[in-house]
Amino acid sequence: MLCQECKQKPATVHMTKIINNHKTELHLCEDCARQRESFINIPTFSVNDLIASFMDMGQAKPAFEKLSPSKCAVCGMDFNQFKNIGRLGCQECYKYFGDELGPILRKIQGSTQHTGKVPKRSGSALLTKKQIQKLKAELKKAVEIEAYEKAAELRDKIRELEQSQGYSGREQQ
Amino acid sequence: MSWINEKGPLRDVVISSRIRLARNLANYPFPPVMKPQHAAEIAENIRNSVIGRRSSQGLSFMFIRDVPIVERQILVEKHLASQDLMQNYEVSALIMDKDEKITIMINEEDHIRMQCILPGFQLNQSWDILNSVDDMLESQVEYAFHDELGYLTSCPTNVGTGMRSSVMMHLPALTLNQQMNAILQTISKIGLTARGIYGEGSEALGSIYQISNQITLGLSEEEIINNLTIACRQIIDKERMARKALWDANGIQFEDALWRAYGILLNARVLELKEFMALLSQVRLGVSLGLIPKLTLEDMDYLMTIGQPGGVTRKAGRMIDGNEIDIARANVIREVMEGILKTKDIS
């Protein structure tokens, strides 16, 4: 459908106005729609609005149907508050709003996995922790398939890592 | 002495390169909900962690509430601090080095927003410097960090690396050729975004654009910088070609237009901000092509900062507004330009 006003560009803005049971329909292109600010009000665009609408999309049901919104037990911020200001209250909000934030992060960031810098202080410990987790999973598998030689090897490696972490932790103090 | 007066690579197109990191301290509420006593503790904590160390010579700490209003505005105009920091003036603070390259904003939207700004195209150098500032701070305080999500920030648009890297570019020829829209659309497809000189929603005064990364999670800092570098190199090449093409196609008419802008800048008695930026843009274009040899690119970028409302007000020595500012701007610019030309005649 072409714009009713300029009859040149495709109509992308469709409006219905009802006054005293009298219905008016308008089909306009964006440029012509913009010039009719009395008829419509194209709202300004903000990050907060964007986040808020992503949140509603992420829900199976619209967020307002939820009986009680998730609430952060540490700073007390509830999810509706976050929707309004677009800012989280504390680091623990990421945990308490985890279910709702996941889909939002995937939409605005395209990912939920940090791959950049890791703070050295908690970082080397974190890296070791991750490695230990991985080795433990391998150990479990090795035991399941009764590869005991491999399992013993893995067990020694894990022990070594756990010890080194203890030492380096003390050195950093 | 500000970095503005230093030379930098590809300065004909790139005014400055800036990297910013958002960090929060563990175990404190984020600034949007924290109490004043939290803010005071955090400011004190960071002050003690940074100031007085041997490696931090030349750094100074200030509470924003102690900074005069005009000076606050100048800090924003020079991109050393944000408007949000000034709005939180009751609790916010700033650490800055004497070259104005490194700044650490305290209690802005996050507890810590540190940045490094360098002249010209120097994203990698800027990251190296900021990375070591971050390491230094991190050895003193514990950051809010999550195994999977990375550095936690009060707005989820910054989580992960917490990094915003941006390049301020002067693109008069691409603007004149109306190629900017196409470029902006293209870069948005690879997670980059462009804004006017003074941030979100500001128009591209003087054909100056800030190109920056949008995505902060899922890419490493080096990847973010690399993507931005590749896109900027392309834009720099296109702008240079467009400048040359404009000159080739219009010859003396082109030269005439730029020299006229120079003449107005040097002689005007009333200069409104928008006109000032447009004239400055034309003269900068002339300087970049070697057409106007009396001025350098560094001179042009210095003129730009002192011609902003805060810079003009400071020079006037009292609060002024409206028409008064436009008259004061014309006077300041004329005076400084004459000063620059005089020193060059002598040497």
Short mmCIF file of C-alpha atoms in Angstrom, two decimals:
data_model
loop_
_atom_site.label_atom_id
_atom_site.label_comp_id
_atom_site.label_asym_id
_atom_site.label_seq_id
_atom_site.Cartn_x
_atom_site.Cartn_y
_atom_site.Cartn_z
CA MET A 1 0.00 0.00 0.00
CA LEU A 2 1.28 3.48 -0.86
CA CYS A 3 1.22 6.42 1.50
CA GLN A 4 -2.17 8.19 1.31
CA GLU A 5 -0.56 11.56 1.45
CA CYS A 6 2.48 11.63 -0.84
CA LYS A 7 1.35 8.56 -2.84
CA GLN A 8 4.99 7.77 -3.51
CA LYS A 9 6.51 5.84 -0.64
CA PRO A 10 5.08 2.66 0.89
CA ALA A 11 2.83 3.23 3.90
CA THR A 12 4.53 1.93 7.02
CA VAL A 13 2.59 3.82 9.68
CA HIS A 14 -1.04 2.74 10.11
CA MET A 15 -3.29 4.69 12.41
CA THR A 16 -6.85 4.35 13.56
CA LYS A 17 -8.51 7.16 15.42
CA ILE A 18 -12.00 6.90 16.92
CA ILE A 19 -13.78 10.08 17.93
CA ASN A 20 -17.49 9.91 18.90
CA ASN A 21 -17.81 6.50 17.29
CA HIS A 22 -16.47 7.90 14.06
CA LYS A 23 -13.53 5.92 12.82
CA THR A 24 -10.71 7.45 10.75
CA GLU A 25 -7.98 5.33 9.24
CA LEU A 26 -4.70 6.67 7.94
CA HIS A 27 -1.93 4.89 6.10
CA LEU A 28 1.20 6.97 5.76
CA CYS A 29 4.87 6.69 5.05
CA GLU A 30 7.17 7.60 7.93
CA ASP A 31 8.04 11.05 6.56
CA CYS A 32 4.42 12.12 6.14
CA ALA A 33 3.54 10.61 9.51
CA ARG A 34 6.21 12.67 11.16
CA GLN A 35 4.71 15.85 9.75
CA ARG A 36 1.37 15.02 11.39
CA GLU A 37 2.52 15.31 14.91
CA SER A 38 -0.93 16.41 16.06
CA PHE A 39 -2.32 13.09 14.95
CA ILE A 40 0.42 10.91 16.30
CA ASN A 41 3.24 11.37 18.65
CA ILE A 42 6.31 9.40 17.63
CA PRO A 43 7.99 8.93 20.97
CA THR A 44 11.66 9.45 21.57
CA PHE A 45 13.82 6.40 21.76
CA SER A 46 15.81 5.43 24.82
CA VAL A 47 17.87 2.50 26.03
CA ASN A 48 15.53 2.08 28.99
CA ASP A 49 12.50 1.64 26.73
CA LEU A 50 14.41 -0.80 24.62
CA ILE A 51 15.43 -2.89 27.62
CA ALA A 52 11.87 -2.78 28.95
CA SER A 53 10.40 -4.03 25.71
CA PHE A 54 13.04 -6.75 25.36
CA MET A 55 11.98 -7.94 28.78
CA ASP A 56 8.38 -8.28 27.80
CA MET A 57 9.40 -10.18 24.68
CA GLY A 58 11.52 -12.56 26.74
CA GLN A 59 8.54 -13.64 28.81
CA ALA A 60 6.10 -16.37 27.82
CA LYS A 61 3.44 -14.13 29.32
CA PRO A 62 3.69 -10.35 29.53
CA ALA A 63 5.64 -9.33 32.61
CA PHE A 64 2.71 -7.55 34.24
CA GLU A 65 0.80 -10.83 34.53
CA LYS A 66 3.40 -12.19 36.89
CA LEU A 67 1.94 -12.27 40.40
CA SER A 68 5.01 -11.02 42.21
CA PRO A 69 8.08 -9.74 40.39
CA SER A 70 11.50 -11.23 41.15
CA LYS A 71 13.25 -9.32 43.88
CA CYS A 72 16.92 -9.04 44.76
CA ALA A 73 17.36 -10.25 48.33
CA VAL A 74 20.51 -8.15 48.80
CA CYS A 75 19.67 -4.62 47.63
CA GLY A 76 15.88 -5.01 47.55
CA MET A 77 15.40 -3.91 43.96
CA ASP A 78 12.49 -5.66 42.27
CA PHE A 79 12.29 -6.46 38.61
CA ASN A 80 9.66 -3.81 37.81
CA GLN A 81 11.92 -1.15 39.28
CA PHE A 82 14.74 -2.37 37.07
CA LYS A 83 12.43 -2.17 34.08
CA ASN A 84 11.68 1.44 34.87
CA ILE A 85 15.20 2.72 35.41
CA GLY A 86 17.11 0.25 33.21
CA ARG A 87 19.83 -0.06 35.87
CA LEU A 88 20.53 -2.87 38.31
CA GLY A 89 20.95 -2.24 42.02
CA CYS A 90 23.91 -4.45 42.88
CA GLN A 91 26.02 -7.36 41.67
CA GLU A 92 23.60 -9.87 43.22
CA CYS A 93 20.76 -8.60 41.00
CA TYR A 94 22.46 -10.51 38.19
CA LYS A 95 21.81 -13.68 40.18
CA TYR A 96 18.26 -12.93 41.31
CA PHE A 97 17.13 -11.68 37.90
CA GLY A 98 19.15 -14.34 36.08
CA ASP A 99 16.15 -15.95 34.36
CA GLU A 100 14.90 -12.65 33.02
CA LEU A 101 18.32 -11.17 32.19
CA GLY A 102 19.56 -14.12 30.11
CA PRO A 103 17.24 -13.49 27.15
CA ILE A 104 17.83 -9.72 27.38
CA LEU A 105 21.60 -10.14 27.26
CA ARG A 106 21.31 -12.46 24.29
CA LYS A 107 19.30 -9.78 22.49
CA ILE A 108 21.37 -6.71 23.30
CA GLN A 109 24.79 -8.37 23.50
CA GLY A 110 24.33 -11.47 21.37
CA SER A 111 26.06 -13.54 24.03
CA THR A 112 26.02 -14.47 27.71
CA GLN A 113 29.62 -15.59 27.99
CA HIS A 114 32.44 -13.19 28.88
CA THR A 115 35.62 -14.00 26.97
CA GLY A 116 37.73 -10.97 27.82
CA LYS A 117 39.98 -9.88 30.65
CA VAL A 118 39.80 -11.64 34.01
CA PRO A 119 40.97 -9.85 37.15
CA LYS A 120 44.25 -11.38 38.29
CA ARG A 121 43.29 -11.29 41.96
CA SER A 122 40.22 -13.52 41.74
CA GLY A 123 41.08 -14.40 38.18
CA SER A 124 43.93 -16.90 38.47
CA ALA A 125 41.90 -18.65 41.15
CA LEU A 126 38.92 -18.57 38.82
CA LEU A 127 40.86 -20.06 35.94
CA THR A 128 42.21 -22.84 38.16
CA LYS A 129 38.72 -23.46 39.52
CA LYS A 130 37.41 -23.84 35.99
CA GLN A 131 40.22 -26.21 35.10
CA ILE A 132 39.59 -28.31 38.21
CA GLN A 133 35.90 -28.52 37.33
CA LYS A 134 36.77 -29.73 33.88
CA LEU A 135 39.24 -32.33 35.17
CA LYS A 136 36.71 -33.58 37.72
CA ALA A 137 34.18 -34.11 34.96
CA GLU A 138 36.81 -36.06 33.01
CA LEU A 139 37.67 -38.07 36.11
CA LYS A 140 34.03 -39.03 36.57
CA LYS A 141 33.87 -40.18 32.96
CA ALA A 142 37.10 -42.15 33.30
CA VAL A 143 35.77 -43.95 36.37
CA GLU A 144 32.52 -44.73 34.56
CA ILE A 145 34.33 -46.43 31.72
CA GLU A 146 36.71 -48.07 34.21
CA ALA A 147 39.84 -46.40 32.79
CA TYR A 148 41.54 -46.45 36.17
CA GLU A 149 45.02 -45.58 34.98
CA LYS A 150 43.72 -42.40 33.35
CA ALA A 151 41.60 -41.68 36.42
CA ALA A 152 44.63 -41.87 38.70
CA GLU A 153 46.47 -39.48 36.43
CA LEU A 154 43.59 -37.04 36.52
CA ARG A 155 43.25 -37.34 40.29
CA ASP A 156 46.91 -36.41 40.73
CA LYS A 157 46.54 -33.42 38.43
CA ILE A 158 43.50 -32.19 40.34
CA ARG A 159 45.33 -32.58 43.65
CA GLU A 160 48.28 -30.65 42.27
CA LEU A 161 46.07 -27.81 41.07
CA GLU A 162 44.14 -27.63 44.32
CA GLN A 163 47.37 -27.40 46.25
CA SER A 164 48.94 -24.79 43.98
CA GLN A 165 45.80 -22.69 44.35
CA GLY A 166 46.11 -22.85 48.12
CA TYR A 167 49.74 -21.74 47.99
CA SER A 168 49.30 -18.96 45.44
CA GLY A 169 46.30 -17.75 47.42
CA ARG A 170 48.52 -17.37 50.48
CA GLU A 171 51.33 -15.76 48.49
CA GLN A 172 48.97 -13.06 47.21
CA GLN A 173 47.99 -12.14 50.74
CA MET B 1 49.62 20.57 29.13
CA SER B 2 46.77 18.75 27.47
CA TRP B 3 47.14 15.93 24.95
CA ILE B 4 45.25 18.19 22.52
CA ASN B 5 48.51 19.95 21.63
CA GLU B 6 50.38 16.70 20.98
CA LYS B 7 50.77 15.20 17.54
CA GLY B 8 49.02 11.91 16.81
CA PRO B 9 48.85 9.42 13.93
CA LEU B 10 46.25 10.04 11.19
CA ARG B 11 45.25 13.26 12.93
CA ASP B 12 43.97 14.66 9.62
CA VAL B 13 40.89 12.50 10.09
CA VAL B 14 41.07 11.17 13.66
CA ILE B 15 40.94 13.76 16.43
CA SER B 16 41.26 11.33 19.33
CA SER B 17 41.05 7.69 20.42
CA ARG B 18 39.41 6.86 23.71
CA ILE B 19 38.93 3.68 25.72
CA ARG B 20 36.68 3.50 28.74
CA LEU B 21 36.27 0.70 31.28
CA ALA B 22 33.32 0.36 33.65
CA ARG B 23 34.09 -1.31 36.98
CA ASN B 24 32.26 -1.77 40.26
CA LEU B 25 33.51 -2.68 43.70
CA ALA B 26 32.35 -6.00 45.11
CA ASN B 27 29.99 -5.88 48.08
CA TYR B 28 28.63 -2.37 47.51
CA PRO B 29 25.28 -1.48 45.91
CA PHE B 30 25.65 0.12 42.47
CA PRO B 31 25.44 3.95 42.30
CA PRO B 32 21.75 4.14 41.24
CA VAL B 33 20.66 2.73 44.62
CA MET B 34 23.63 3.26 46.94
CA LYS B 35 23.44 5.43 50.05
CA PRO B 36 25.58 8.59 50.44
CA GLN B 37 27.75 6.86 53.05
CA HIS B 38 28.54 4.07 50.56
CA ALA B 39 29.54 6.68 48.00
CA ALA B 40 31.82 8.41 50.50
CA GLU B 41 33.50 5.12 51.44
CA ILE B 42 34.01 4.18 47.80
CA ALA B 43 35.50 7.57 46.89
CA GLU B 44 37.86 7.37 49.86
CA ASN B 45 38.80 3.79 49.06
CA ILE B 46 39.68 4.56 45.44
CA ARG B 47 41.46 7.77 46.36
CA ASN B 48 43.69 5.86 48.77
CA SER B 49 44.27 3.09 46.25
CA VAL B 50 45.42 5.44 43.50
CA ILE B 51 46.88 8.60 45.00
CA GLY B 52 50.22 8.54 46.72
CA ARG B 53 51.55 5.50 44.91
CA ARG B 54 54.85 5.93 43.18
CA SER B 55 53.35 4.98 39.82
CA SER B 56 50.59 7.53 40.14
CA GLN B 57 52.61 10.75 40.13
CA GLY B 58 50.83 13.55 38.38
CA LEU B 59 47.41 12.22 39.29
CA SER B 60 45.11 14.47 41.26
CA PHE B 61 41.86 13.75 43.07
CA MET B 62 38.89 16.10 43.30
CA PHE B 63 35.35 15.91 44.60
CA ILE B 64 33.02 17.30 41.96
CA ARG B 65 31.20 19.37 44.60
CA ASP B 66 34.46 21.34 45.05
CA VAL B 67 34.84 22.04 41.32
CA PRO B 68 33.36 25.37 40.12
CA ILE B 69 30.40 24.97 37.75
CA VAL B 70 32.24 26.42 34.74
CA GLU B 71 35.14 24.03 35.26
CA ARG B 72 32.70 21.12 35.46
CA GLN B 73 31.31 22.11 32.10
CA ILE B 74 34.81 22.35 30.61
CA LEU B 75 35.63 18.84 31.87
CA VAL B 76 32.58 17.57 29.97
CA GLU B 77 33.44 19.59 26.86
CA LYS B 78 36.95 18.13 26.84
CA HIS B 79 35.47 14.61 27.18
CA LEU B 80 37.31 14.13 30.47
CA ALA B 81 34.16 13.51 32.46
CA SER B 82 30.50 12.88 31.72
CA GLN B 83 27.36 14.86 32.31
CA ASP B 84 26.16 12.02 34.58
CA LEU B 85 29.18 12.53 36.83
CA MET B 86 28.26 16.20 37.18
CA GLN B 87 24.64 15.36 37.96
CA ASN B 88 25.86 13.16 40.85
CA TYR B 89 28.01 16.06 42.10
CA GLU B 90 27.02 15.51 45.74
CA VAL B 91 28.84 12.17 45.85
CA SER B 92 30.97 11.96 42.71
CA ALA B 93 34.70 12.49 42.30
CA LEU B 94 37.34 12.55 39.59
CA ILE B 95 40.97 11.52 39.35
CA MET B 96 42.91 13.05 36.47
CA ASP B 97 46.52 13.16 35.29
CA LYS B 98 48.25 16.37 34.28
CA ASP B 99 48.21 15.56 30.55
CA GLU B 100 44.45 14.94 30.77
CA LYS B 101 44.98 11.53 29.19
CA ILE B 102 43.86 9.37 32.08
CA THR B 103 40.73 10.07 34.08
CA ILE B 104 38.93 7.95 36.64
CA MET B 105 35.34 8.91 37.31
CA ILE B 106 34.06 7.79 40.70
CA ASN B 107 30.37 7.23 41.48
CA GLU B 108 29.03 7.90 38.03
CA GLU B 109 26.65 5.22 36.69
CA ASP B 110 29.17 2.67 37.95
CA HIS B 111 31.52 3.03 40.92
CA ILE B 112 34.47 3.39 38.55
CA ARG B 113 34.62 4.61 34.97
CA MET B 114 38.23 4.97 33.87
CA GLN B 115 39.33 6.24 30.52
CA CYS B 116 42.41 6.92 28.47
CA ILE B 117 42.22 9.44 25.64
CA LEU B 118 45.08 10.01 23.16
CA PRO B 119 45.47 12.27 20.12
CA GLY B 120 44.96 10.72 16.67
CA PHE B 121 44.41 7.07 15.93
CA GLN B 122 45.95 5.20 18.88
CA LEU B 123 43.42 2.67 20.14
CA ASN B 124 45.99 -0.01 20.99
CA GLN B 125 48.23 2.41 22.87
CA SER B 126 45.24 3.76 24.70
CA TRP B 127 44.21 0.22 25.72
CA ASP B 128 47.75 -0.62 26.91
CA ILE B 129 47.79 2.40 29.20
CA LEU B 130 44.28 1.85 30.53
CA ASN B 131 44.86 -1.86 31.02
CA SER B 132 47.78 -1.11 33.33
CA VAL B 133 45.73 1.47 35.24
CA ASP B 134 43.08 -1.22 35.65
CA ASP B 135 45.69 -3.75 36.85
CA MET B 136 47.00 -1.24 39.36
CA LEU B 137 43.52 -0.53 40.76
CA GLU B 138 42.61 -4.18 40.76
CA SER B 139 45.59 -5.00 42.94
CA GLN B 140 44.11 -2.65 45.56
CA VAL B 141 40.34 -3.24 45.45
CA GLU B 142 38.05 -6.17 44.73
CA TYR B 143 35.88 -5.78 41.64
CA ALA B 144 32.37 -7.15 41.12
CA PHE B 145 33.14 -9.96 38.71
CA HIS B 146 31.09 -12.95 37.58
CA ASP B 147 32.60 -16.15 36.17
CA GLU B 148 30.38 -16.13 33.11
CA LEU B 149 29.22 -12.53 32.72
CA GLY B 150 32.56 -10.85 33.40
CA TYR B 151 32.71 -7.39 34.97
CA LEU B 152 29.29 -6.54 36.39
CA THR B 153 27.88 -3.10 35.62
CA SER B 154 24.74 -1.32 36.68
CA CYS B 155 23.42 -1.24 33.10
CA PRO B 156 23.39 -4.60 31.30
CA THR B 157 24.50 -2.86 28.10
CA ASN B 158 28.02 -2.56 29.60
CA VAL B 159 28.43 -5.97 31.26
CA GLY B 160 31.30 -8.28 30.24
CA THR B 161 34.38 -6.30 29.33
CA GLY B 162 32.79 -3.03 30.51
CA MET B 163 34.65 -1.55 27.58
CA ARG B 164 33.60 1.25 25.29
CA SER B 165 36.26 2.13 22.77
CA SER B 166 35.62 5.11 20.58
CA VAL B 167 37.27 7.11 17.86
CA MET B 168 36.42 10.76 17.29
CA MET B 169 36.61 11.49 13.59
CA HIS B 170 36.34 14.60 11.48
CA LEU B 171 34.45 13.60 8.31
CA PRO B 172 33.61 16.78 6.39
CA ALA B 173 33.97 15.34 2.88
CA LEU B 174 31.88 12.24 3.52
CA THR B 175 29.26 14.42 5.19
CA LEU B 176 29.22 16.82 2.23
CA ASN B 177 28.86 13.91 -0.20
CA GLN B 178 25.96 12.60 1.91
CA GLN B 179 27.68 9.26 2.38
CA MET B 180 27.41 9.25 6.17
CA ASN B 181 24.01 7.55 6.40
CA ALA B 182 25.19 4.60 4.33
CA ILE B 183 28.36 4.31 6.44
CA LEU B 184 26.45 4.48 9.71
CA GLN B 185 24.05 1.77 8.55
CA THR B 186 26.93 -0.48 7.55
CA ILE B 187 28.86 -0.16 10.79
CA SER B 188 25.70 -0.84 12.83
CA LYS B 189 25.63 -4.29 11.26
CA ILE B 190 28.96 -5.19 12.85
CA GLY B 191 28.08 -4.04 16.35
CA LEU B 192 29.43 -0.49 16.05
CA THR B 193 27.58 2.76 16.48
CA ALA B 194 28.15 6.43 15.70
CA ARG B 195 27.11 9.52 17.62
CA GLY B 196 27.66 13.25 17.36
CA ILE B 197 30.49 14.98 19.19
CA TYR B 198 28.72 15.22 22.55
CA GLY B 199 27.36 11.72 22.93
CA GLU B 200 24.02 10.06 22.71
CA GLY B 201 21.48 11.98 20.70
CA SER B 202 23.77 14.91 19.94
CA GLU B 203 23.96 16.05 16.35
CA ALA B 204 27.13 15.82 14.33
CA LEU B 205 28.25 19.43 14.89
CA GLY B 206 31.16 20.33 12.64
CA SER B 207 31.00 16.95 10.86
CA ILE B 208 32.52 15.29 13.90
CA TYR B 209 31.46 11.75 14.73
CA GLN B 210 32.30 9.33 17.51
CA ILE B 211 32.41 5.75 16.30
CA SER B 212 32.31 3.16 19.07
CA ASN B 213 31.55 -0.46 19.91
CA GLN B 214 28.04 -1.32 21.05
CA ILE B 215 28.65 -4.86 22.27
CA THR B 216 30.62 -5.47 25.46
CA LEU B 217 29.95 -9.16 26.16
CA GLY B 218 31.18 -12.21 24.25
CA LEU B 219 34.15 -10.46 22.61
CA SER B 220 37.58 -9.93 24.13
CA GLU B 221 38.97 -6.42 24.55
CA GLU B 222 41.40 -7.04 21.68
CA GLU B 223 38.58 -8.23 19.41
CA ILE B 224 36.51 -5.14 20.19
CA ILE B 225 39.46 -2.86 19.40
CA ASN B 226 40.29 -4.83 16.29
CA ASN B 227 36.77 -4.58 14.86
CA LEU B 228 36.68 -0.87 15.50
CA THR B 229 40.15 -0.40 14.01
CA ILE B 230 39.21 -2.18 10.79
CA ALA B 231 36.03 -0.15 10.35
CA CYS B 232 37.80 3.14 11.13
CA ARG B 233 40.65 2.45 8.70
CA GLN B 234 38.09 2.04 5.93
CA ILE B 235 36.32 5.25 6.89
CA ILE B 236 39.66 7.13 7.05
CA ASP B 237 40.57 5.94 3.53
CA LYS B 238 37.15 6.91 2.18
CA GLU B 239 37.28 10.34 3.80
CA ARG B 240 40.74 11.02 2.40
CA MET B 241 39.66 10.00 -1.09
CA ALA B 242 36.52 12.12 -0.84
CA ARG B 243 38.57 15.16 0.26
CA LYS B 244 40.89 14.81 -2.68
CA ALA B 245 38.01 14.24 -5.10
CA LEU B 246 36.24 17.36 -3.82
CA TRP B 247 39.35 19.45 -4.33
CA ASP B 248 40.06 17.97 -7.79
CA ALA B 249 36.51 18.52 -8.96
CA ASN B 250 36.06 22.06 -7.62
CA GLY B 251 39.56 23.52 -7.70
CA ILE B 252 39.70 27.18 -6.88
CA GLN B 253 36.03 27.26 -5.82
CA PHE B 254 36.84 24.70 -3.13
CA GLU B 255 39.91 26.64 -1.98
CA ASP B 256 37.90 29.84 -1.97
CA ALA B 257 35.21 28.34 0.26
CA LEU B 258 37.78 27.15 2.85
CA TRP B 259 39.72 30.44 2.85
CA ARG B 260 36.46 32.34 3.31
CA ALA B 261 35.70 30.24 6.37
CA TYR B 262 39.19 31.11 7.66
CA GLY B 263 38.50 34.78 7.05
CA ILE B 264 35.24 34.72 8.97
CA LEU B 265 36.70 32.78 11.90
CA LEU B 266 39.51 35.33 12.17
CA ASN B 267 37.29 38.40 11.87
CA ALA B 268 33.79 37.65 13.12
CA ARG B 269 32.37 39.71 15.97
CA VAL B 270 29.49 37.32 16.76
CA LEU B 271 29.87 33.55 16.48
CA GLU B 272 27.04 31.22 17.28
CA LEU B 273 28.14 27.67 18.29
CA LYS B 274 26.70 25.90 15.27
CA GLU B 275 28.26 28.37 12.84
CA PHE B 276 31.55 28.26 14.73
CA MET B 277 31.70 24.48 14.44
CA ALA B 278 30.83 24.59 10.74
CA LEU B 279 33.57 27.17 10.03
CA LEU B 280 36.07 25.29 12.15
CA SER B 281 35.27 22.14 10.20
CA GLN B 282 35.99 23.89 6.89
CA VAL B 283 39.23 25.43 8.09
CA ARG B 284 40.34 22.09 9.58
CA LEU B 285 39.70 20.52 6.19
CA GLY B 286 41.90 23.19 4.60
CA VAL B 287 44.65 22.61 7.17
CA SER B 288 44.52 18.82 6.67
CA LEU B 289 45.11 19.28 2.93
CA GLY B 290 47.99 21.68 3.45
CA LEU B 291 45.90 24.42 1.88
CA ILE B 292 45.97 26.65 4.93
CA PRO B 293 49.58 26.31 6.09
CA LYS B 294 49.47 28.88 8.87
CA LEU B 295 47.62 26.59 11.28
CA THR B 296 48.16 23.02 12.48
CA LEU B 297 45.60 20.30 13.20
CA GLU B 298 46.52 20.60 16.88
CA ASP B 299 45.73 24.33 16.74
CA MET B 300 42.33 23.52 15.23
CA ASP B 301 41.43 20.98 17.91
CA TYR B 302 42.56 23.39 20.61
CA LEU B 303 40.37 26.13 19.10
CA MET B 304 37.47 23.70 19.15
CA THR B 305 37.74 23.10 22.89
CA ILE B 306 38.11 26.76 23.86
CA GLY B 307 35.17 27.76 21.63
CA GLN B 308 32.70 25.56 23.52
CA PRO B 309 30.31 27.31 25.94
CA GLY B 310 32.30 26.44 29.10
CA GLY B 311 35.62 27.42 27.55
CA VAL B 312 34.21 30.77 26.40
CA THR B 313 32.62 31.45 29.80
CA ARG B 314 35.88 30.79 31.63
CA LYS B 315 37.70 33.20 29.34
CA ALA B 316 35.02 35.85 29.93
CA GLY B 317 35.53 35.48 33.68
CA ARG B 318 31.83 35.65 34.59
CA MET B 319 28.59 33.82 33.88
CA ILE B 320 27.27 34.85 30.48
CA ASP B 321 24.62 33.48 28.17
CA GLY B 322 22.87 33.81 24.81
CA ASN B 323 24.12 36.62 22.61
CA GLU B 324 26.84 37.51 25.11
CA ILE B 325 28.37 34.06 24.70
CA ASP B 326 28.37 34.41 20.91
CA ILE B 327 30.18 37.75 21.14
CA ALA B 328 32.65 36.38 23.70
CA ARG B 329 33.26 33.35 21.49
CA ALA B 330 34.13 35.53 18.49
CA ASN B 331 36.53 37.53 20.68
CA VAL B 332 38.25 34.49 22.16
CA ILE B 333 38.69 32.76 18.83
CA ARG B 334 40.02 35.91 17.16
CA GLU B 335 42.43 36.57 19.99
CA VAL B 336 43.77 33.03 20.12
CA MET B 337 44.08 32.73 16.36
CA GLU B 338 45.95 36.03 16.16
CA GLY B 339 48.24 34.79 18.93
CA ILE B 340 49.01 31.58 17.07
CA LEU B 341 49.68 33.41 13.79
CA LYS B 342 51.95 35.92 15.52
CA THR B 343 54.21 33.25 17.08
CA LYS B 344 54.50 31.63 13.65
CA ASP B 345 55.46 34.90 11.94
CA ILE B 346 58.24 35.40 14.45
CA SER B 347 59.61 31.86 14.11
#
